[in-house]
GROMACS .gro file of C-alpha atoms in nm:
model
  300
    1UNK     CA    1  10.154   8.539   7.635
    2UNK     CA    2  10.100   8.814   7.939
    3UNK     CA    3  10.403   9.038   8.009
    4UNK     CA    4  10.580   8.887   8.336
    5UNK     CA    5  10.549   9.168   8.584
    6UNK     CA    6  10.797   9.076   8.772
    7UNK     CA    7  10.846   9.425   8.927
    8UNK     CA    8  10.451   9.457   9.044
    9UNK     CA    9  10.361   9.304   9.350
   10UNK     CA   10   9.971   9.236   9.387
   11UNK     CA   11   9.807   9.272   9.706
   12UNK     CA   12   9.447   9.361   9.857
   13UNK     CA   13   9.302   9.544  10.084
   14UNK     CA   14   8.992   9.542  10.351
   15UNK     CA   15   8.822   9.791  10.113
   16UNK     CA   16   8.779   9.499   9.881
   17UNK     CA   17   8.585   9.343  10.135
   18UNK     CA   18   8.356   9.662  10.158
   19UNK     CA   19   8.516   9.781  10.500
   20UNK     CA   20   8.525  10.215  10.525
   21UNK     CA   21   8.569  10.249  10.888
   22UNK     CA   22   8.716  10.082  11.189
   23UNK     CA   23   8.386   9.991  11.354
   24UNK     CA   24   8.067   9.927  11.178
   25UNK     CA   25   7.782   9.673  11.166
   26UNK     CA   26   7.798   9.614  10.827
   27UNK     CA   27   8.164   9.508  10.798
   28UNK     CA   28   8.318   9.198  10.845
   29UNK     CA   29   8.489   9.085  11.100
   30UNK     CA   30   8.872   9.140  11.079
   31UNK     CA   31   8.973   8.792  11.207
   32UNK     CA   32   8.721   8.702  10.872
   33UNK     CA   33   8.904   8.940  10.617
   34UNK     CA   34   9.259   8.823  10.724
   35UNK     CA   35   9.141   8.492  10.666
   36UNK     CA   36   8.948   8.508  10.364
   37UNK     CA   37   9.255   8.765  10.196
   38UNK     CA   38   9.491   8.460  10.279
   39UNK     CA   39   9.250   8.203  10.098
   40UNK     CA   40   9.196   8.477   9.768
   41UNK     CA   41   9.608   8.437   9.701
   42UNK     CA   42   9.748   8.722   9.824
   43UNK     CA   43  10.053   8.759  10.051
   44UNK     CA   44  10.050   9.183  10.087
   45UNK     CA   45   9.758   9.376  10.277
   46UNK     CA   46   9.711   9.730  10.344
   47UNK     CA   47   9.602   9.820  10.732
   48UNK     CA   48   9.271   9.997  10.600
   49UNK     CA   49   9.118  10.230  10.878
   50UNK     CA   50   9.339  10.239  11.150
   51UNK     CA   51   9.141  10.039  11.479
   52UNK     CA   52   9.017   9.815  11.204
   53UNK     CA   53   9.296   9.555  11.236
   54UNK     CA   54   9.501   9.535  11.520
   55UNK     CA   55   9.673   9.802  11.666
   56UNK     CA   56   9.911   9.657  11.900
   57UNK     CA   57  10.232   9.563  11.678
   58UNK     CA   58  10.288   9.251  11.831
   59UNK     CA   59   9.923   9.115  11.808
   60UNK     CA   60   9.870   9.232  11.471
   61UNK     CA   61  10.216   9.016  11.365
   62UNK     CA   62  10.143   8.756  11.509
   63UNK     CA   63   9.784   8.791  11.298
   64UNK     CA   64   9.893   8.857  10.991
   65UNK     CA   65  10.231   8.620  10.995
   66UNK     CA   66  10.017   8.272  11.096
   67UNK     CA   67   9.793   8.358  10.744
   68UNK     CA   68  10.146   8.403  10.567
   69UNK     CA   69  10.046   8.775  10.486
   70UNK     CA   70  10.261   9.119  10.497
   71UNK     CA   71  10.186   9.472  10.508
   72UNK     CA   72  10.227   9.685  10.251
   73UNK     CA   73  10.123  10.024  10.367
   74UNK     CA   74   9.893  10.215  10.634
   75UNK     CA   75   9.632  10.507  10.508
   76UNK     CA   76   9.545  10.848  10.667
   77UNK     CA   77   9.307  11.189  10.507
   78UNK     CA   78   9.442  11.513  10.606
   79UNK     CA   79   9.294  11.851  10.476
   80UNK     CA   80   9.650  12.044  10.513
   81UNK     CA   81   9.487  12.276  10.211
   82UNK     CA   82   9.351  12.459  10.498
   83UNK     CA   83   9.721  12.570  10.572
   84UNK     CA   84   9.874  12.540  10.925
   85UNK     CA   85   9.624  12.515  11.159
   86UNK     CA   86   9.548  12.225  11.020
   87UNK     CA   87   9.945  12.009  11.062
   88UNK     CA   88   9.879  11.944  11.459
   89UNK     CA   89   9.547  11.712  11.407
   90UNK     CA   90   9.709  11.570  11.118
   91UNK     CA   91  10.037  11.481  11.247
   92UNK     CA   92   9.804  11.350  11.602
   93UNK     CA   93   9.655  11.133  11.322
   94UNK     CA   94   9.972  11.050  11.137
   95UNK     CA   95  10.201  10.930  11.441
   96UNK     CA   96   9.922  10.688  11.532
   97UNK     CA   97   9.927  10.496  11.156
   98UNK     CA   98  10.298  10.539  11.075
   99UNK     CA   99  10.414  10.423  11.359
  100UNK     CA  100  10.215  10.061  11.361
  101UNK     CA  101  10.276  10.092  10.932
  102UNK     CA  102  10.645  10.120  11.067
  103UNK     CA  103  10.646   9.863  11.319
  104UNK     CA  104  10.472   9.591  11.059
  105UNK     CA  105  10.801   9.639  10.832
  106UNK     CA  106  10.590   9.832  10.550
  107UNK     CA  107  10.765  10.148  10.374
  108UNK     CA  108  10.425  10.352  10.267
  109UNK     CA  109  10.186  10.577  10.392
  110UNK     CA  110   9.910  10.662  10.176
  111UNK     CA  111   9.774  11.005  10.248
  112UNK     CA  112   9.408  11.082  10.064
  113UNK     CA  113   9.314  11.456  10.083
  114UNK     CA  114   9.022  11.498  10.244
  115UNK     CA  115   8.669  11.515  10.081
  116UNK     CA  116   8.505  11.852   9.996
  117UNK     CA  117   8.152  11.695   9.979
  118UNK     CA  118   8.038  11.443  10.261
  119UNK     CA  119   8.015  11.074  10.085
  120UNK     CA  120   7.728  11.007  10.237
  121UNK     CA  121   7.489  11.315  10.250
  122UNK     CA  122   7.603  11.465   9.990
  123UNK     CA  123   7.661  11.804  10.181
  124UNK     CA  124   7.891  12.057  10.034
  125UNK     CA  125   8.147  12.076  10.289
  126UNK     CA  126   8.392  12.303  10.104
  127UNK     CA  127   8.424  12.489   9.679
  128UNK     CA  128   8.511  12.217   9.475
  129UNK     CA  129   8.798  12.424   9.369
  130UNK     CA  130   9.104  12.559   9.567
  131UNK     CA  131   9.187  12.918   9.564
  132UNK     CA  132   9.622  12.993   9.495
  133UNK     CA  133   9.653  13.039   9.876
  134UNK     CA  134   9.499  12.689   9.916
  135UNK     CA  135   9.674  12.526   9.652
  136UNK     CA  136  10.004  12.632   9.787
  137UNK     CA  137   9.897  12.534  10.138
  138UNK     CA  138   9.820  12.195   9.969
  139UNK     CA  139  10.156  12.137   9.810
  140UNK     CA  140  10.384  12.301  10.078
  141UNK     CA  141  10.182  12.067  10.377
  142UNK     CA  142  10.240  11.744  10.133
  143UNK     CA  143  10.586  11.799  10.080
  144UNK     CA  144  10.654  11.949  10.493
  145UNK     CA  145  10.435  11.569  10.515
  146UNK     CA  146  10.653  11.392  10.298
  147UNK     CA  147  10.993  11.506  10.492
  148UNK     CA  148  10.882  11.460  10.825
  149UNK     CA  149  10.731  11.143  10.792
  150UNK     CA  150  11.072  10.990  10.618
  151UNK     CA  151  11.271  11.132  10.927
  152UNK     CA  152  11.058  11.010  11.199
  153UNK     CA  153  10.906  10.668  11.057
  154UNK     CA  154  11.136  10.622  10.762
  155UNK     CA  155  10.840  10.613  10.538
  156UNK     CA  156  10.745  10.715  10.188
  157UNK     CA  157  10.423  10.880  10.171
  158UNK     CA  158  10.218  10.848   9.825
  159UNK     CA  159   9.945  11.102   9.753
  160UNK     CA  160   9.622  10.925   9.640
  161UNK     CA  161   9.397  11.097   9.386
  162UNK     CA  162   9.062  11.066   9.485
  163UNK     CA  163   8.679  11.088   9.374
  164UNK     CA  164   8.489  11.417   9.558
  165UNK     CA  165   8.873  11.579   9.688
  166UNK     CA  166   9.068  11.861   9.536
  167UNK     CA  167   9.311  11.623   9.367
  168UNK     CA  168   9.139  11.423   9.113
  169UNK     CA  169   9.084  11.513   8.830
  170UNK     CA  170   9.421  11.475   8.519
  171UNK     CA  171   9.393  11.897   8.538
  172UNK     CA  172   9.484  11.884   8.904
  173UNK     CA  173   9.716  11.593   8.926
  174UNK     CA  174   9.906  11.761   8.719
  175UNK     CA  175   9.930  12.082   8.848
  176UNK     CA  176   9.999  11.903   9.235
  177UNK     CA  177  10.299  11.667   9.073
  178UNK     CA  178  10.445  11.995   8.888
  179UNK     CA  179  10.384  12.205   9.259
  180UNK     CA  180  10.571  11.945   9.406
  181UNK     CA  181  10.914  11.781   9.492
  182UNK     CA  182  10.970  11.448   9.377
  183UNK     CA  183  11.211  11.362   9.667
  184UNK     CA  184  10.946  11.427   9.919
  185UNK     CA  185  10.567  11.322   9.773
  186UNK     CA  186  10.518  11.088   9.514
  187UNK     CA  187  10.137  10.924   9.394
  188UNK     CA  188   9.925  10.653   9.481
  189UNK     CA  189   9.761  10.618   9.144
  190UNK     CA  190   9.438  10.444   9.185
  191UNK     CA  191   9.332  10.354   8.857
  192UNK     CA  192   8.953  10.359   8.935
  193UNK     CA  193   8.985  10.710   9.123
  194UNK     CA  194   9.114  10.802   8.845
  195UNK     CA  195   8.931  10.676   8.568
  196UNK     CA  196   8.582  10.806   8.801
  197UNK     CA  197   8.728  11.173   8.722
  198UNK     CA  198   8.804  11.173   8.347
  199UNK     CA  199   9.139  11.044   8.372
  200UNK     CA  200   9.391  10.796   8.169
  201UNK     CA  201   9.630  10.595   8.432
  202UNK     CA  202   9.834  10.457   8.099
  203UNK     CA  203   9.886  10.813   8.013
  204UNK     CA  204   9.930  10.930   8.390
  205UNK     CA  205  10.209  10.626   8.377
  206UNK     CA  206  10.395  10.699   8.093
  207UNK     CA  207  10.430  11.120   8.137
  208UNK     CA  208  10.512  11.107   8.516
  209UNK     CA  209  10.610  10.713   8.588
  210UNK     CA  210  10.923  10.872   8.835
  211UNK     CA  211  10.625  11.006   9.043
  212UNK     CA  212  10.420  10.652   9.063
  213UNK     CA  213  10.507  10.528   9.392
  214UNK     CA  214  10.269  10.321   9.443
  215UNK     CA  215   9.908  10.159   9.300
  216UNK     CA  216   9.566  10.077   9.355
  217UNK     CA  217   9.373   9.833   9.131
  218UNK     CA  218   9.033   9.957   9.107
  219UNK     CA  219   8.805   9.986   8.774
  220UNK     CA  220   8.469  10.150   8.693
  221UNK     CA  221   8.140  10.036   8.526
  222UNK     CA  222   8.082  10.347   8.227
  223UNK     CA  223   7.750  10.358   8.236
  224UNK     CA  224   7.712  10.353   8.626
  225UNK     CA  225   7.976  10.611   8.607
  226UNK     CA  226   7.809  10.824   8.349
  227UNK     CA  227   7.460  10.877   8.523
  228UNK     CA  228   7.658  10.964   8.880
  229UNK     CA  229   7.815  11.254   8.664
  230UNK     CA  230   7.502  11.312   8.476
  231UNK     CA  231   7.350  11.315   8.793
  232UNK     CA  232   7.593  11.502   9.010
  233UNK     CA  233   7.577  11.120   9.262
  234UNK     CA  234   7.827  11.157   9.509
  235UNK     CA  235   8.121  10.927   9.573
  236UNK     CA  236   7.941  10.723   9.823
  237UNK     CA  237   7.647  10.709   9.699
  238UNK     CA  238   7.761  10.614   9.353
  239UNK     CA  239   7.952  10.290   9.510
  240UNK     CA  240   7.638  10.160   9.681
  241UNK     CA  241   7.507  10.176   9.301
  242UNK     CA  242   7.814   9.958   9.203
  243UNK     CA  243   7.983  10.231   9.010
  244UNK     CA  244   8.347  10.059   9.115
  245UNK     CA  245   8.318   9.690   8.969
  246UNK     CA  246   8.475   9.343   8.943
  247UNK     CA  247   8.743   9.319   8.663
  248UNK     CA  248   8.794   9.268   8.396
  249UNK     CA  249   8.434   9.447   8.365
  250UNK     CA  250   8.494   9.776   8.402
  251UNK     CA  251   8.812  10.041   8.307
  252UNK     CA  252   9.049  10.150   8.272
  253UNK     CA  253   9.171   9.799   8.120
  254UNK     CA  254   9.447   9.683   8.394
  255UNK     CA  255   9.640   9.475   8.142
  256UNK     CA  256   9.801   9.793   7.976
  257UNK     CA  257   9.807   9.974   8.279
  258UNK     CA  258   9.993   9.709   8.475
  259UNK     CA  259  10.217   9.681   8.140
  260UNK     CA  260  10.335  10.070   8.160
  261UNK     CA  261  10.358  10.041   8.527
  262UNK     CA  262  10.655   9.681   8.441
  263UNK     CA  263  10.825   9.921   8.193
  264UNK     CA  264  10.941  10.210   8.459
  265UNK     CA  265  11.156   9.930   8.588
  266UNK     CA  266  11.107   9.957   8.973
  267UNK     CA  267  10.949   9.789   9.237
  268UNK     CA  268  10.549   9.843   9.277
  269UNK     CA  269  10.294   9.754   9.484
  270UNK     CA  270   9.928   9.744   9.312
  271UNK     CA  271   9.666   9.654   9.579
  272UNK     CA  272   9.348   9.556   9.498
  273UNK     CA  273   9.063   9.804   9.598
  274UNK     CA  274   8.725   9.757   9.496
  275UNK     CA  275   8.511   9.975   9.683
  276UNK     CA  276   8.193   9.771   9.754
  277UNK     CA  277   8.082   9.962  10.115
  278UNK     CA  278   7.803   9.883  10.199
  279UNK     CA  279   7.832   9.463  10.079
  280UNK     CA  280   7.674   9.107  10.198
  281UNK     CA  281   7.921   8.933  10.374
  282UNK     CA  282   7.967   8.638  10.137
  283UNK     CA  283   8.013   8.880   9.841
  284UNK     CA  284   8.405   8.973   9.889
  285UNK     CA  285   8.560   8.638   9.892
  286UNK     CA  286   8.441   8.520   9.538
  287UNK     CA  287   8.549   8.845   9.379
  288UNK     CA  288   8.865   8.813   9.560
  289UNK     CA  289   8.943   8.488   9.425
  290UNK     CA  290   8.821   8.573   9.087
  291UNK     CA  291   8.979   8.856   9.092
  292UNK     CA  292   9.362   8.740   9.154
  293UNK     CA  293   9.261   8.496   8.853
  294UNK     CA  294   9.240   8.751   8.604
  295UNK     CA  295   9.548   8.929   8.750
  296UNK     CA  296   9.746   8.631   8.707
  297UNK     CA  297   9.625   8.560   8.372
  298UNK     CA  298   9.814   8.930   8.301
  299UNK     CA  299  10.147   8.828   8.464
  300UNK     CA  300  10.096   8.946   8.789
   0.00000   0.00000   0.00000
C-alpha cells in the first residue's frame, strides 16, 4: 500500500501542456489549458509565463475559481550573477509576477537563473562556469531577492535548479544552499532538472530537506538524456527530442522521491511539469490524466 502523502499537494502547470512563452502559435489557448487542467484532476496551477493567463486579478479569479482551481505560485528568470546592474530589470520583472502571484492568494515565487546558452540556438551566451565575484553576486542578489520580496508581497521565493544555468548541477546546488541563508532563499527542486544534470532528488531530499520549499514533478528518458550529453544537445533542443517524458517512464522514480519529500513533515507543493514545447494540441490532456493516475496510485 502507497505511503499517504498527506503533506504533498499535487498540482500542474501550463508547461505540461507544452506552453514556454506568453504568446505563441504553437500553444494552446489558455481558456483550453484551464479547462483541460480542471478535467486532468488537479485543483493547484502555477501562472506559467506571466501574459499567458490573465493578468488582471479579478479576471484571472474569476477564471480559475469557476474550474474549481487555485494558484500555487508565479515564475520569473533573473541573471542577478551579473551583480547590481542587473536588480532594477529584475525587480521591473518581479513586481509585475508577485504582485498578481500575491493577489491570487499563492505564497511562492519561483525564480530560475537565467540560461548561459540560448535554448534554442544553441549560442553560448555566457562560461558555463561562474567566476568567485559571480558566485557571490549570485548568492548575495538571491538572498537581497528573497528579503525584499517577503516584505513587499509577503512571498517565499524558491530557487529552481535548472538544465543550461549556473545552478544545476549536485556540485553547484550545493555550494548555492551552503552560500546561502535559509530564512531568505530556499529550492524549487525539480526532479527532472535535476536528474538532466547528474543529480539524485532522494539524496538532495534527505541532506538538505529544511531547504525544499517547494517541487516540480518532472522525469527524464536515459537514453534520450545520454545522447544530448554525448552530444552536447541543448536544453531546448533536447525536449523537442522528448528527453523530459511521461511517468512512470522515465527518472528519477517519483515514488521514493515523493516518499522523502512526506517524511520532512511540512507542507509541499509538487507541480507537475513535463516540458513537451513544441507539442500537438491533443497531446497534453491524455498525459495529464494519465499522469495524476500514477500519482495517485503513490498516495498523492
Amino acid at each position: 500500500m502507497a505511503l499517504a502523502l498527506d503533506r504533498i499537494r499535487v498540482g500542474s502547470a501550463p508547461d505540461s501542456w507544452g506552453v514556454w512563452f506568453p504568446d505563441d502559435p504553437q500553444q494552446v489557448p489558455w481558456e483550453r489549458f484551464l479547462d483541460e487542467v480542471a478535467e486532468a484532476g488537479y485543483s493547484w496551477i502555477e501562472l506559467g509565463p506571466y501574459g499567458y493567463l490573465p493578468t488582471d486579478p479579478a479576471r484571472l479569479t474569476d477564471e480559475v475559481t469557476r474550474r474549481n482551481l487555485k494558484v500555487s505560485a508565479g515564475t520569473i528568470f533573473c541573471g542577478l550573477h551579473r551583480g547590481p546592474s542587473e536588480w532594477d530589470s529584475t525587480w521591473e520583472q518581479v513586481s509585475r509576477v508577485a504582485a498578481l502571484t500575491q493577489a491570487m492568494d499563492a505564497k511562492h515565487l519561483v525564480v530560475i537563473p537565467s540560461f548561459w546558452r540560448d535554448d534554442k540556438t544553441a549560442e553560448i551566451l555566457e562560461a558555463p562556469e561562474l567566476t568567485t565575484e559571480q558566485w557571490r553576486n549570485l548568492t548575495t542578489g538571491m538572498e537581497r531577492l528573497g528579503r525584499e520580496v517577503k516584505d513587499t508581497y509577503g512571498l517565499d521565493i524558491v530557487v529552481h535548479p535548472h538544465a543550461d544555468t549556473h545552478i544545476d548541477t549536485e556540485e553547484h546546488v550545493e555550494r548555492f544552499l551552503d552560500s546561502t541563508d535559509s530564512e531568505h532563499v530556499n529550492l524549487c527542486l525539480d526532479t527532472g532538472h535535476y536528474a538532466y544534470c547528474g543529480g539524485d532528488s532522494v539524496k538532495l531530499i534527505e541532506t538538505y530537506g529544511e531547504r525544499i520549499g517547494y517541487l516540480h514533478l518532472k522525469q527524464v528518458d536515459p537514453e534520450i538524456l545520454a545522447d544530448v550529453v554525448k552530444n552536447e544537445i541543448p536544453f531546448g533542443p533536447a525536449v523537442a527530442r522528448g528527453v523530459m517524458c511521461e511517468p512512470p517512464a522515465g527518472v528519477p522514480e517519483l515514488g521514493p522521491v515523493l516518499a522523502a519529500a512526506q517524511k520532512l513533515g511540512v507542507d509541499l507543493f509538487a507541480i507537475v511539469e513535463q516540458d513537451m514545447y513544441p507539442c500537438e494540441p491533443d497531446k497534453p490532456l491524455p498525459i495529464a490524466v494519465r499522469t495524476r493516475k500514477f500519482l495517485r496510485s503513490c498516495g498523492a
